[in-house]
Short mmCIF file of C-alpha atoms in Angstrom, two decimals:
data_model
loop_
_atom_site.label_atom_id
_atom_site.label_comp_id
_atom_site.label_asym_id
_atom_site.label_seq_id
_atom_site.Cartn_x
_atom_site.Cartn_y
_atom_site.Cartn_z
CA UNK A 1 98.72 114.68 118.51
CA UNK A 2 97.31 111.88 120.78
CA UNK A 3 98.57 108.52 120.65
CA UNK A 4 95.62 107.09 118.26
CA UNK A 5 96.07 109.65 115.64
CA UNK A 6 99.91 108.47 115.76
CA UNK A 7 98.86 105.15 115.29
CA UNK A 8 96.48 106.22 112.28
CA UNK A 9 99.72 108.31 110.45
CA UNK A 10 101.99 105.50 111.20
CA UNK A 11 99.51 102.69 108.96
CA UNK A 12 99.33 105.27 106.19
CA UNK A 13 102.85 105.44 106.17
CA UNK A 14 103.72 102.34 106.04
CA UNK A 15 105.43 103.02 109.53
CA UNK A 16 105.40 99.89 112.13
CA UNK A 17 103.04 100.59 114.39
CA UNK A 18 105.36 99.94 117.54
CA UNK A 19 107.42 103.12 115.95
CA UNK A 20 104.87 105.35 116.40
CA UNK A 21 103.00 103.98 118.80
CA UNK A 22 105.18 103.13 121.40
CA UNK A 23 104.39 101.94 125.16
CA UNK A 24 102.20 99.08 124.15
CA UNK A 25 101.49 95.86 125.60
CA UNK A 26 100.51 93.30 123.05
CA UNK A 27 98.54 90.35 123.87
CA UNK A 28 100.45 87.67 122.27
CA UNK A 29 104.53 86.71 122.86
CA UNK A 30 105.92 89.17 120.25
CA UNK A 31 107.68 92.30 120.92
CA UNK A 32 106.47 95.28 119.64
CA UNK A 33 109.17 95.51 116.86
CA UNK A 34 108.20 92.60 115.81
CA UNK A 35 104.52 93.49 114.68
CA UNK A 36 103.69 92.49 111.05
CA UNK A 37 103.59 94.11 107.93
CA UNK A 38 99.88 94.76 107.59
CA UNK A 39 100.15 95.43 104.34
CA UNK A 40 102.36 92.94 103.29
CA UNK A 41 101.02 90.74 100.04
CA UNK A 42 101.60 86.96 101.87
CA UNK A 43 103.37 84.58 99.13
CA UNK A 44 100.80 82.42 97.68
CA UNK A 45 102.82 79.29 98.33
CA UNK A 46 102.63 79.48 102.43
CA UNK A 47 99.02 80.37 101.91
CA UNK A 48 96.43 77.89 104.08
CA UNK A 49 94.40 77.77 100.50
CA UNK A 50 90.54 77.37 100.66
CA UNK A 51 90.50 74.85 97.83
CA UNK A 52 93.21 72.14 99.83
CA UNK A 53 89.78 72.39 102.06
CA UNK A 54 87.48 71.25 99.60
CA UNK A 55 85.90 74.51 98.52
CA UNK A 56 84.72 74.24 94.83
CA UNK A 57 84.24 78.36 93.80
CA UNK A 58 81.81 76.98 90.78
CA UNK A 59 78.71 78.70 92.35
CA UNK A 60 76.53 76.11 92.68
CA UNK A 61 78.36 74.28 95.54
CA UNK A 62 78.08 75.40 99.30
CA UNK A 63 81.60 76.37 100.12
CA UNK A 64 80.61 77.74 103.33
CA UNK A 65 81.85 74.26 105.58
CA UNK A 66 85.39 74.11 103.53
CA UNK A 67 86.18 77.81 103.53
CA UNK A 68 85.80 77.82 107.61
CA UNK A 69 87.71 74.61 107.84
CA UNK A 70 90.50 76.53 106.31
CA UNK A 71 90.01 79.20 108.48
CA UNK A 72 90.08 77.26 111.51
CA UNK A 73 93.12 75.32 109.92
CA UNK A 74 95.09 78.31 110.00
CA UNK A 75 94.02 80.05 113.32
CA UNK A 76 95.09 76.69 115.45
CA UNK A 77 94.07 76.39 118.79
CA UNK A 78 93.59 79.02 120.81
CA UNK A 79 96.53 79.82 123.76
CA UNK A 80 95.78 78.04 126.69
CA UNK A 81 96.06 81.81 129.20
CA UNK A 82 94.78 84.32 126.93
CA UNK A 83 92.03 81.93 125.02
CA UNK A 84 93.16 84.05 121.38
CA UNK A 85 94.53 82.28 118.76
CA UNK A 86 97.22 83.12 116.38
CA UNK A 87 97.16 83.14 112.38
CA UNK A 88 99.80 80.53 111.72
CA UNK A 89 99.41 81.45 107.68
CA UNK A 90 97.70 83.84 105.75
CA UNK A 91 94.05 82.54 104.21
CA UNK A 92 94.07 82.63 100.49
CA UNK A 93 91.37 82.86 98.37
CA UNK A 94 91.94 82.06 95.00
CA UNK A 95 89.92 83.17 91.54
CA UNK A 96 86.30 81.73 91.67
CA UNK A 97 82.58 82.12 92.88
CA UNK A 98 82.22 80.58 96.16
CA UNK A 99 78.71 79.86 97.14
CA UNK A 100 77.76 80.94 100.96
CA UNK A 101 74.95 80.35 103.22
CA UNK A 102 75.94 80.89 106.50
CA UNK A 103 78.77 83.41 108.29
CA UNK A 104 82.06 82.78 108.02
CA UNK A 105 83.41 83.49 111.79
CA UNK A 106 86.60 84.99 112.65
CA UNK A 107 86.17 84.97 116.67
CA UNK A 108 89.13 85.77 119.45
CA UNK A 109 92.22 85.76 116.89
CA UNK A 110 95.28 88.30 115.98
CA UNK A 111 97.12 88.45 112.76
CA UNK A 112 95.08 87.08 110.45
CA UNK A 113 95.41 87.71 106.70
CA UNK A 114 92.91 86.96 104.50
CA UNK A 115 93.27 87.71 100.59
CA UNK A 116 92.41 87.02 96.76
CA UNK A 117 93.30 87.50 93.69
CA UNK A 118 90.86 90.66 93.72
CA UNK A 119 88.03 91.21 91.41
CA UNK A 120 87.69 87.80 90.52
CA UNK A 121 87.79 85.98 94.50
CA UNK A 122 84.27 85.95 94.72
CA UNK A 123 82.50 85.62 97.71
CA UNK A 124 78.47 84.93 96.95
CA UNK A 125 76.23 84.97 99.74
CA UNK A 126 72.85 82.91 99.17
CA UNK A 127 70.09 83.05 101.35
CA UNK A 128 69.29 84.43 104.30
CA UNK A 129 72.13 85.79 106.84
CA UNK A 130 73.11 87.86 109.52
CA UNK A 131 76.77 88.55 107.81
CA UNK A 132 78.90 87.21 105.43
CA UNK A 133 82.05 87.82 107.04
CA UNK A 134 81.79 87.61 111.53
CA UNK A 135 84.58 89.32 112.74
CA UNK A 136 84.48 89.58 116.47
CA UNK A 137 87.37 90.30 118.18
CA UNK A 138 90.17 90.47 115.75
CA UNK A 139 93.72 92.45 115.65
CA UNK A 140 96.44 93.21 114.03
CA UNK A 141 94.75 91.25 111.04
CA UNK A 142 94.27 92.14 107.25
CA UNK A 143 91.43 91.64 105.12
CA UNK A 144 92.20 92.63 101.12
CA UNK A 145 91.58 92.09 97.68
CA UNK A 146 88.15 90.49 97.17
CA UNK A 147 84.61 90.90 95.92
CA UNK A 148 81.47 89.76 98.06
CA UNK A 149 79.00 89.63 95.15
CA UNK A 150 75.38 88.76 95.66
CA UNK A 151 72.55 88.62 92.72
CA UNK A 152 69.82 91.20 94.11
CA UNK A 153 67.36 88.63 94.57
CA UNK A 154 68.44 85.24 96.52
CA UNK A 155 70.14 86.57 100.11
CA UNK A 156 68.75 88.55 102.77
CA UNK A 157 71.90 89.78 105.04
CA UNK A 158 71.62 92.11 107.50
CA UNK A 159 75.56 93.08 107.23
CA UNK A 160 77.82 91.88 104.35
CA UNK A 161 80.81 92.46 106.74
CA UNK A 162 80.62 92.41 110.41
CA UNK A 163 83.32 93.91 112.54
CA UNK A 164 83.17 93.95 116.19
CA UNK A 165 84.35 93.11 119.71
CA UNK A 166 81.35 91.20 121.78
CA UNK A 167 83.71 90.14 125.24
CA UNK A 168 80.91 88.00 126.14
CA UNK A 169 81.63 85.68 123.24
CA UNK A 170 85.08 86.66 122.14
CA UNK A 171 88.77 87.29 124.23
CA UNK A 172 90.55 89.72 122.24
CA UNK A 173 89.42 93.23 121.46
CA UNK A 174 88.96 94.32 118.09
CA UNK A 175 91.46 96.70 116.90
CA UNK A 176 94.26 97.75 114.23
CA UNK A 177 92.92 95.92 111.18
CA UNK A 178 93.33 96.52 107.81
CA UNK A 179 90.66 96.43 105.33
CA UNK A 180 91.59 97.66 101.92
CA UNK A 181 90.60 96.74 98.07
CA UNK A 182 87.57 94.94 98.88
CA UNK A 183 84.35 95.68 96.49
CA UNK A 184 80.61 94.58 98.00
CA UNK A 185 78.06 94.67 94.47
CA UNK A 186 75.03 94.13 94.05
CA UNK A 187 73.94 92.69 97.57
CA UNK A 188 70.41 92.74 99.79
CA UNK A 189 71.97 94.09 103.47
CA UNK A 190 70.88 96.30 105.52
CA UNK A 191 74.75 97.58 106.13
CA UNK A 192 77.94 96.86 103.62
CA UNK A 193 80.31 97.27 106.25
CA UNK A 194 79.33 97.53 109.77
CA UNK A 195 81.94 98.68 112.03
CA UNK A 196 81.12 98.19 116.09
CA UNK A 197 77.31 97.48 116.99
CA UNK A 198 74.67 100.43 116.90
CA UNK A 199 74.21 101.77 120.37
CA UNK A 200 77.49 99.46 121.63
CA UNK A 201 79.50 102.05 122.58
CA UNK A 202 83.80 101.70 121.61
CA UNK A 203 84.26 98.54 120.40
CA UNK A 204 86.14 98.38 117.12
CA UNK A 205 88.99 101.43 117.20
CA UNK A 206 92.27 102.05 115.05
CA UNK A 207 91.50 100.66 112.07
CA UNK A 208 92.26 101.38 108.49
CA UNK A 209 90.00 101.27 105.75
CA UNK A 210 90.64 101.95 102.35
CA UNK A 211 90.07 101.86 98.38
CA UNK A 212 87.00 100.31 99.25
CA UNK A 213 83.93 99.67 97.12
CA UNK A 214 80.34 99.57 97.60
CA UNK A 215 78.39 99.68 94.60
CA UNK A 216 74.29 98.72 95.09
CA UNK A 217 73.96 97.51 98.69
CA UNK A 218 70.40 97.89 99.62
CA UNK A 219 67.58 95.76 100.91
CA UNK A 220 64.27 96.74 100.17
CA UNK A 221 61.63 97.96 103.02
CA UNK A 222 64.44 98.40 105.26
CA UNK A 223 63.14 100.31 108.20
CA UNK A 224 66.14 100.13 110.63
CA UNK A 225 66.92 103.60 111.86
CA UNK A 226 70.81 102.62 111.35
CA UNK A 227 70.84 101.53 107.47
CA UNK A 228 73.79 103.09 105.98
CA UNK A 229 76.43 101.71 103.35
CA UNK A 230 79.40 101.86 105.92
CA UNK A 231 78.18 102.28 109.83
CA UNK A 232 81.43 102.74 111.45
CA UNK A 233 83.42 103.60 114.74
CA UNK A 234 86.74 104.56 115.56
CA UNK A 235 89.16 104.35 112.38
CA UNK A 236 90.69 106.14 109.58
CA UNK A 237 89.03 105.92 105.97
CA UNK A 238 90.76 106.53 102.66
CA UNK A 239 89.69 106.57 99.56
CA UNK A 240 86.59 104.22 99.32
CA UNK A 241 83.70 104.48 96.72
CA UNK A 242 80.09 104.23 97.60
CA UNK A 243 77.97 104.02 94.87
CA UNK A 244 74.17 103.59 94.03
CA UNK A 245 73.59 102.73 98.06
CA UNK A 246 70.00 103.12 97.48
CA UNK A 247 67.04 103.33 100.00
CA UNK A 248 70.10 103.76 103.05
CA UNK A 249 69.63 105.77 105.57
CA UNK A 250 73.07 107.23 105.22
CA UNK A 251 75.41 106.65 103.00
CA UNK A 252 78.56 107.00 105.48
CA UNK A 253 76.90 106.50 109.66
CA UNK A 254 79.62 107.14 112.24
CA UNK A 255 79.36 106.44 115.59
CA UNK A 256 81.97 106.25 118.05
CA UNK A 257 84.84 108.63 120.01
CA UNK A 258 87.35 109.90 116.67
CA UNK A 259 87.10 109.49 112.92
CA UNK A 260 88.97 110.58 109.97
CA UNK A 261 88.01 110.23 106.46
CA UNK A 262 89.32 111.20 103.13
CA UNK A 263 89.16 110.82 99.42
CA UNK A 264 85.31 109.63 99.27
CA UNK A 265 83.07 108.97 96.54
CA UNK A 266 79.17 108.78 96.62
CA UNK A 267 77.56 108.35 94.02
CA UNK A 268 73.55 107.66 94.10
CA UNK A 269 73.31 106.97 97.70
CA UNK A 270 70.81 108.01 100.65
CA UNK A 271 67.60 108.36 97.81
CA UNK A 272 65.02 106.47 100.52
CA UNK A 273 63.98 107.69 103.75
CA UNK A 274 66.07 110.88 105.47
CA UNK A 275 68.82 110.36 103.09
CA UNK A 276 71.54 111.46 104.44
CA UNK A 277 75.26 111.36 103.10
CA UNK A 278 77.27 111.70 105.91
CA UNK A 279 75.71 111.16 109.27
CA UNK A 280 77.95 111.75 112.71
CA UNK A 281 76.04 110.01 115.41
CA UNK A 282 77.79 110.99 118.97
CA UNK A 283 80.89 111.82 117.82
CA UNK A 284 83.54 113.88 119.56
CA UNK A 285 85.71 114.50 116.51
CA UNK A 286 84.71 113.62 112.68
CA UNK A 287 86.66 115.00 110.17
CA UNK A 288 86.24 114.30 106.14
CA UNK A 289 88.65 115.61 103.57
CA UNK A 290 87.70 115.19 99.75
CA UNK A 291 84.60 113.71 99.22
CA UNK A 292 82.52 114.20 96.04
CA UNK A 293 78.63 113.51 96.20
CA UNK A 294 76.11 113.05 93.57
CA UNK A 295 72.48 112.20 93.39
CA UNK A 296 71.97 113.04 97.22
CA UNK A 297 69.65 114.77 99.21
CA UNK A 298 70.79 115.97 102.68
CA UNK A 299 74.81 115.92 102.93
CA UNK A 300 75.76 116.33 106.48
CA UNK A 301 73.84 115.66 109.79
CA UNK A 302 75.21 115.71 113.55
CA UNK A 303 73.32 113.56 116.37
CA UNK A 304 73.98 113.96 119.54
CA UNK A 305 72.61 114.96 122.95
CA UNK A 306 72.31 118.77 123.99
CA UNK A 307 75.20 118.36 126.14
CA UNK A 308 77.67 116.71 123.57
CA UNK A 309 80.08 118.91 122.26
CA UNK A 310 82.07 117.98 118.89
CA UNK A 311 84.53 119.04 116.52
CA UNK A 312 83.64 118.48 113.00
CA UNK A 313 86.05 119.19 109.89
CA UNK A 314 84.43 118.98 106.46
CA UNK A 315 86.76 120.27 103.81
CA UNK A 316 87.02 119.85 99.82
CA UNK A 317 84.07 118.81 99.37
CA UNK A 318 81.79 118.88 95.68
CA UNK A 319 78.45 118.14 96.36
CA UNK A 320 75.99 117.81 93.29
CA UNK A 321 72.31 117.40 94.33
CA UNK A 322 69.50 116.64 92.12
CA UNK A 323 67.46 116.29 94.66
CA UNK A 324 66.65 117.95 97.97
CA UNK A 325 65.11 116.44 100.97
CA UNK A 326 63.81 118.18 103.90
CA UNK A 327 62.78 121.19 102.75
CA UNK A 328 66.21 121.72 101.26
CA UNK A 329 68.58 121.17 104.21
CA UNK A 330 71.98 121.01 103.02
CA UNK A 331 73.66 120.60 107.08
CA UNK A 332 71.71 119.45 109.94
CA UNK A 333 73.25 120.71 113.41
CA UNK A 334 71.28 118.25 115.99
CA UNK A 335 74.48 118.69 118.36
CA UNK A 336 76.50 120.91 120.05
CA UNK A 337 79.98 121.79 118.74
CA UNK A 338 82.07 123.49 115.96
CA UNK A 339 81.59 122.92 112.51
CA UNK A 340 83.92 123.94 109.96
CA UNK A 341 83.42 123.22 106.39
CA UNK A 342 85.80 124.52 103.94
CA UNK A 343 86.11 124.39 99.90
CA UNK A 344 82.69 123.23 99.03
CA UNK A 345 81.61 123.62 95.83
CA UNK A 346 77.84 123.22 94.52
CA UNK A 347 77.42 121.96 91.17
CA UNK A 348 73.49 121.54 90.98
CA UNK A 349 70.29 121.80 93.21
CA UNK A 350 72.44 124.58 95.97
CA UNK A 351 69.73 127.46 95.10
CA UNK A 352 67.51 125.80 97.54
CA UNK A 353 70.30 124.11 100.22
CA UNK A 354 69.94 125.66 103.88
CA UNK A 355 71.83 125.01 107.27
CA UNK A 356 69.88 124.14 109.98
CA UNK A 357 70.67 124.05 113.89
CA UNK A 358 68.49 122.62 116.79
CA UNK A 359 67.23 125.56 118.50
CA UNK A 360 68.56 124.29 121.88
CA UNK A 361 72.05 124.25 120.68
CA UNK A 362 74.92 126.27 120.86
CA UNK A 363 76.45 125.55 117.35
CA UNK A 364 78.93 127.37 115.58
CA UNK A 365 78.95 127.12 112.28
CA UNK A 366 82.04 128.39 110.07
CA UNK A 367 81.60 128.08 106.21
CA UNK A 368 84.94 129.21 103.99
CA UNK A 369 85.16 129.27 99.93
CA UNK A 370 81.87 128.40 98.80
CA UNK A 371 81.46 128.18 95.51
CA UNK A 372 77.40 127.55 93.19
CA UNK A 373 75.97 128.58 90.36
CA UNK A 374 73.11 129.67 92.38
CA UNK A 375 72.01 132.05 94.76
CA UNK A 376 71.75 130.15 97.93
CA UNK A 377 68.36 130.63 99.02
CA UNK A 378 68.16 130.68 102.98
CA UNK A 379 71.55 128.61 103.12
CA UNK A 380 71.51 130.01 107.17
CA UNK A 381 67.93 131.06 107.45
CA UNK A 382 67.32 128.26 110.01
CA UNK A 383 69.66 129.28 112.56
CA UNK A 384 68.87 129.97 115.88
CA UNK A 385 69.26 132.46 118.49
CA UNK A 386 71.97 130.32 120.02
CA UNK A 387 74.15 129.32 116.99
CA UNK A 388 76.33 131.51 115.33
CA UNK A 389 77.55 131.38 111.57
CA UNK A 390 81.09 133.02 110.14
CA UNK A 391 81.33 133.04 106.43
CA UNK A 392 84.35 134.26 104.91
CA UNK A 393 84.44 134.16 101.23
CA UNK A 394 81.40 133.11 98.62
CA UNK A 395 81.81 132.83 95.77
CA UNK A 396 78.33 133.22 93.18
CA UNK A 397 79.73 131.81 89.62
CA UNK A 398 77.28 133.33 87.11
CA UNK A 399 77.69 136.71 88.68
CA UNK A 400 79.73 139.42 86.53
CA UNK A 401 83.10 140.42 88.35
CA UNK A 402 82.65 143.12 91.04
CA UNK A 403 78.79 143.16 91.52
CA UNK A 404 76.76 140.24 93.07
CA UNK A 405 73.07 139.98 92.97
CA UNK A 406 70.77 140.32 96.16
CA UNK A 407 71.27 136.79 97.91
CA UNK A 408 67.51 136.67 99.71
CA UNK A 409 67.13 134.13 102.63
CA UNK A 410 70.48 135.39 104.77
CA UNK A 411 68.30 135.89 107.68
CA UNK A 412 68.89 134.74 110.66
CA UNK A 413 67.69 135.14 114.67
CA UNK A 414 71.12 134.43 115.65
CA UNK A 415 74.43 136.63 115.43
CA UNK A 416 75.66 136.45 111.45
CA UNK A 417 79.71 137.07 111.15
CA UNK A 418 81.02 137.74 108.03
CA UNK A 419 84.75 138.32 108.93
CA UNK A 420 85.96 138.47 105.26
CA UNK A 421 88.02 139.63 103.34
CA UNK A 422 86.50 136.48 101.46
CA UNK A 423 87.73 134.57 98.77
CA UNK A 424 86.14 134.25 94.97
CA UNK A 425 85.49 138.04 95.25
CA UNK A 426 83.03 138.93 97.89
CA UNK A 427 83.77 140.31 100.54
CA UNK A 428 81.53 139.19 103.93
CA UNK A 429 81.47 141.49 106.94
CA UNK A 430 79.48 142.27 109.92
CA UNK A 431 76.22 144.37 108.38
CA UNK A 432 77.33 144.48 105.13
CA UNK A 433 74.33 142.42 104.13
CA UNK A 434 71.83 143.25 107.40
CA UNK A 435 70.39 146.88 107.91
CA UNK A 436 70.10 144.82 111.28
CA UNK A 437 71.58 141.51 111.86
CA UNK A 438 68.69 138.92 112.34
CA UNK A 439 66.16 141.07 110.45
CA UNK A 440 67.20 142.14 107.27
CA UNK A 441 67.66 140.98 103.87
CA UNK A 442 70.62 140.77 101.31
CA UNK A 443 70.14 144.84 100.56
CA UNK A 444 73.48 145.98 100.48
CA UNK A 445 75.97 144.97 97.60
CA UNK A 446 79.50 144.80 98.36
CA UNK A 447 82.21 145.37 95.33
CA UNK A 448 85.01 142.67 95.61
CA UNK A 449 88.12 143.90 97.84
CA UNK A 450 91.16 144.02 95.81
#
């Protein structure tokens, strides 16, 4: 396990970070044992306190010049060598609707903690805005328990949350934040949360974001290419809700070197446009473990040149579509590398759900305990010559025990597997369903293996 994914196990844990993650050089004058709690709830009463600033939270007045007095109140001045500044308190931001109308900036600081009461800290953007949060090059910081809550109609804002290291305008690289327990409703952006710039490269890595969630982030006749509810790049995700993301082009864009996700919800996104749940963009390792979709059309696509190779790791996974995009592509392989997708179950729409691969690439493609109520109707008939597919185990659930109907569309002009024995009571191998693989259709029946 490299060094990163240490790092990643050692926030979940609750670990500090100079444990697990030893050998590194931090940019300020405290030892590596002496790293902060990031998930430490700061007492209220040492709090640098957005209303001591002025700040109203009655919606109607513009909170935006308090709120970043406080902020720049409790960074300080920045060191005199390294040009970062250093949180001398945690930012708190009490119950009440706080009217914004430009960003508030975060630039070239470490250990920052900013935090409400929750549901009821309201953050409400007004107007037009490139983000409501600018954070550009921040560490070892931790952003929780808030809402940024627009109305639908009165702000324009092309990312609710900004995260990101520009080193022409900031000193300190952006990486090991926290941001959990935040909810983004009802807000015109092109992005809830973007994480690193599209087309930037590594710029935001190690971070930890969880229980977060986006419910109706959308701006309407979007046409960037990137639109997605969370547009990420390095960092691990847990359990964060996206829900009714409509008009995005993904629900869940990645882009960067290593991701890990788990425990997601989405719910109503990626209607508009491609429509696309999960979308790896470049990636050399994305892995997603428990996510439910519903009211989706494609799930999964990989981008990426011809010469990229990837690992991706989808696993328990329930994906409920009532409605298909794309002639019915359920995967989209536009990238070279393995994908392995494990305990998926189809709840509505699979009878028409395919794979697909590039015909350049040289995919492989391994699919274990599948599980619809419908025959999946060319679920591999767009594989190429190249790419090669390995089911073991499907399971049909309105078949009767020990006899499964003729599953048409398992054609393919590339090399089929079917290692079995397979799970749910089929059992997959090598011409058991091809008089020739390639050519034939689902002729032959095969009785479960006991």
């Amino acid at each position: 396990m490299n060094r990163h994914r240490l790092f990643l196990l050692s926030l979940l844990l609750g670990v500090p970070s100079g444990i697990a993650f030893t050998g590194v050089v931090l940019e300020s004058s405290r030892a590596v044992g002496e790293e902060p709690d990031l998930f430490a709830s700061p007492p209220r009463s040492s709090a640098f306190n957005v209303r001591s600033y002025g700040a109203k939270g009655d919606s109607i007045a513009d909170d935006t010049d308090a709120i970043q007095a406080c902020i720049d109140a409790a960074l300080g001045s920045a060191d005199s060598k390294t040009k970062v500044r250093e949180a001398k308190g945690p930012i708190y931001l009490p119950s009440g609707k706080y009217k914004i109308t430009r960003p508030l900036k975060i630039y070239s600081a470490q250990y920052v903690k900013f935090h409400g009461d929750g549901g009821s800290s309201q953050l409400y953007p007004v107007g037009k805005m490139t983000s409501v949060l600018d954070l550009n090059g921040v560490a070892y910081s931790t952003f929780n328990d808030f809402l940024i809550r627009g109305n639908g109609r009165d702000e324009s804002i092309d990312d609710a949350i900004l995260h990101y290291w520009d080193p022409a305008t900031a000193y300190r690289s952006s990486t090991r934040n926290v941001f959990e327990k935040i909810i983004i409703q009802n807000t015109r952006c092109v992005t809830a949360i973007r994480i690193g710039k599209p087309k930037s490269g590594l710029q935001v890595d190690q971070g930890v974001y969880r229980d977060i969630s986006i419910e109706g982030a959308w701006k309407p006749g979007e046409t960037t290419w990137y639109q997605a509810g969370l547009y990420i790049g390095d960092g691990l995700f847990a359990n964060n809700l996206i829900h009714s993301a409509y008009n995005l082009e993904s629900s869940f864009w990645a882009s960067g070197v290593t991701v890990d996700a788990s425990n997601f919800s989405l719910f109503g996104g990626g209607l508009g446009r491609n429509g696309t749940d999960l979308n790896a963009h470049t990636l050399a390792y994305f892995s997603v473990q428990g996510l439910r979709s519903e009211s989706s059309g494609r799930f999964f696509e990989s981008i990426g040149p011809s010469s990229h190779d990837a690992l991706y790791n989808l696993s328990d996974i329930i994906w409920s579509a009532d409605k298909i995009v794309d002639d019915g592509e359920f995967i989209r392989m536009r990238a070279n590398g393995v994908l392995s997708l494990q305990n998926l179950q189809i709840t509505n729409g699979g009878a028409k759900a395919k794979i697909a691969a590039n015909p350049v690439l040289s995919s492989t493609i391994r699919l274990a305990g599948i599980v619809s109520p419908n025959t999946l109707d060319g679920f591999l008939s767009t594989l190429n010559a190249k790419a090669t597919a390995i089911v073991e185990g499907y399971y049909q659930a309105n078949t009767t025990v020990g006899r499964v109907a003729a599953i048409d569309g398992f054609s393919t002009t590339g090399p089929v597997q079917w290692p079995g024995p397979g799970g749910g009571g089929i059992w997959m191998r090598s011409g058991g369903f091809y008089s020739q693989p390639g050519k034939g259709k689902a002729t032959t029946l095969i009785k479960p293996r006991r």
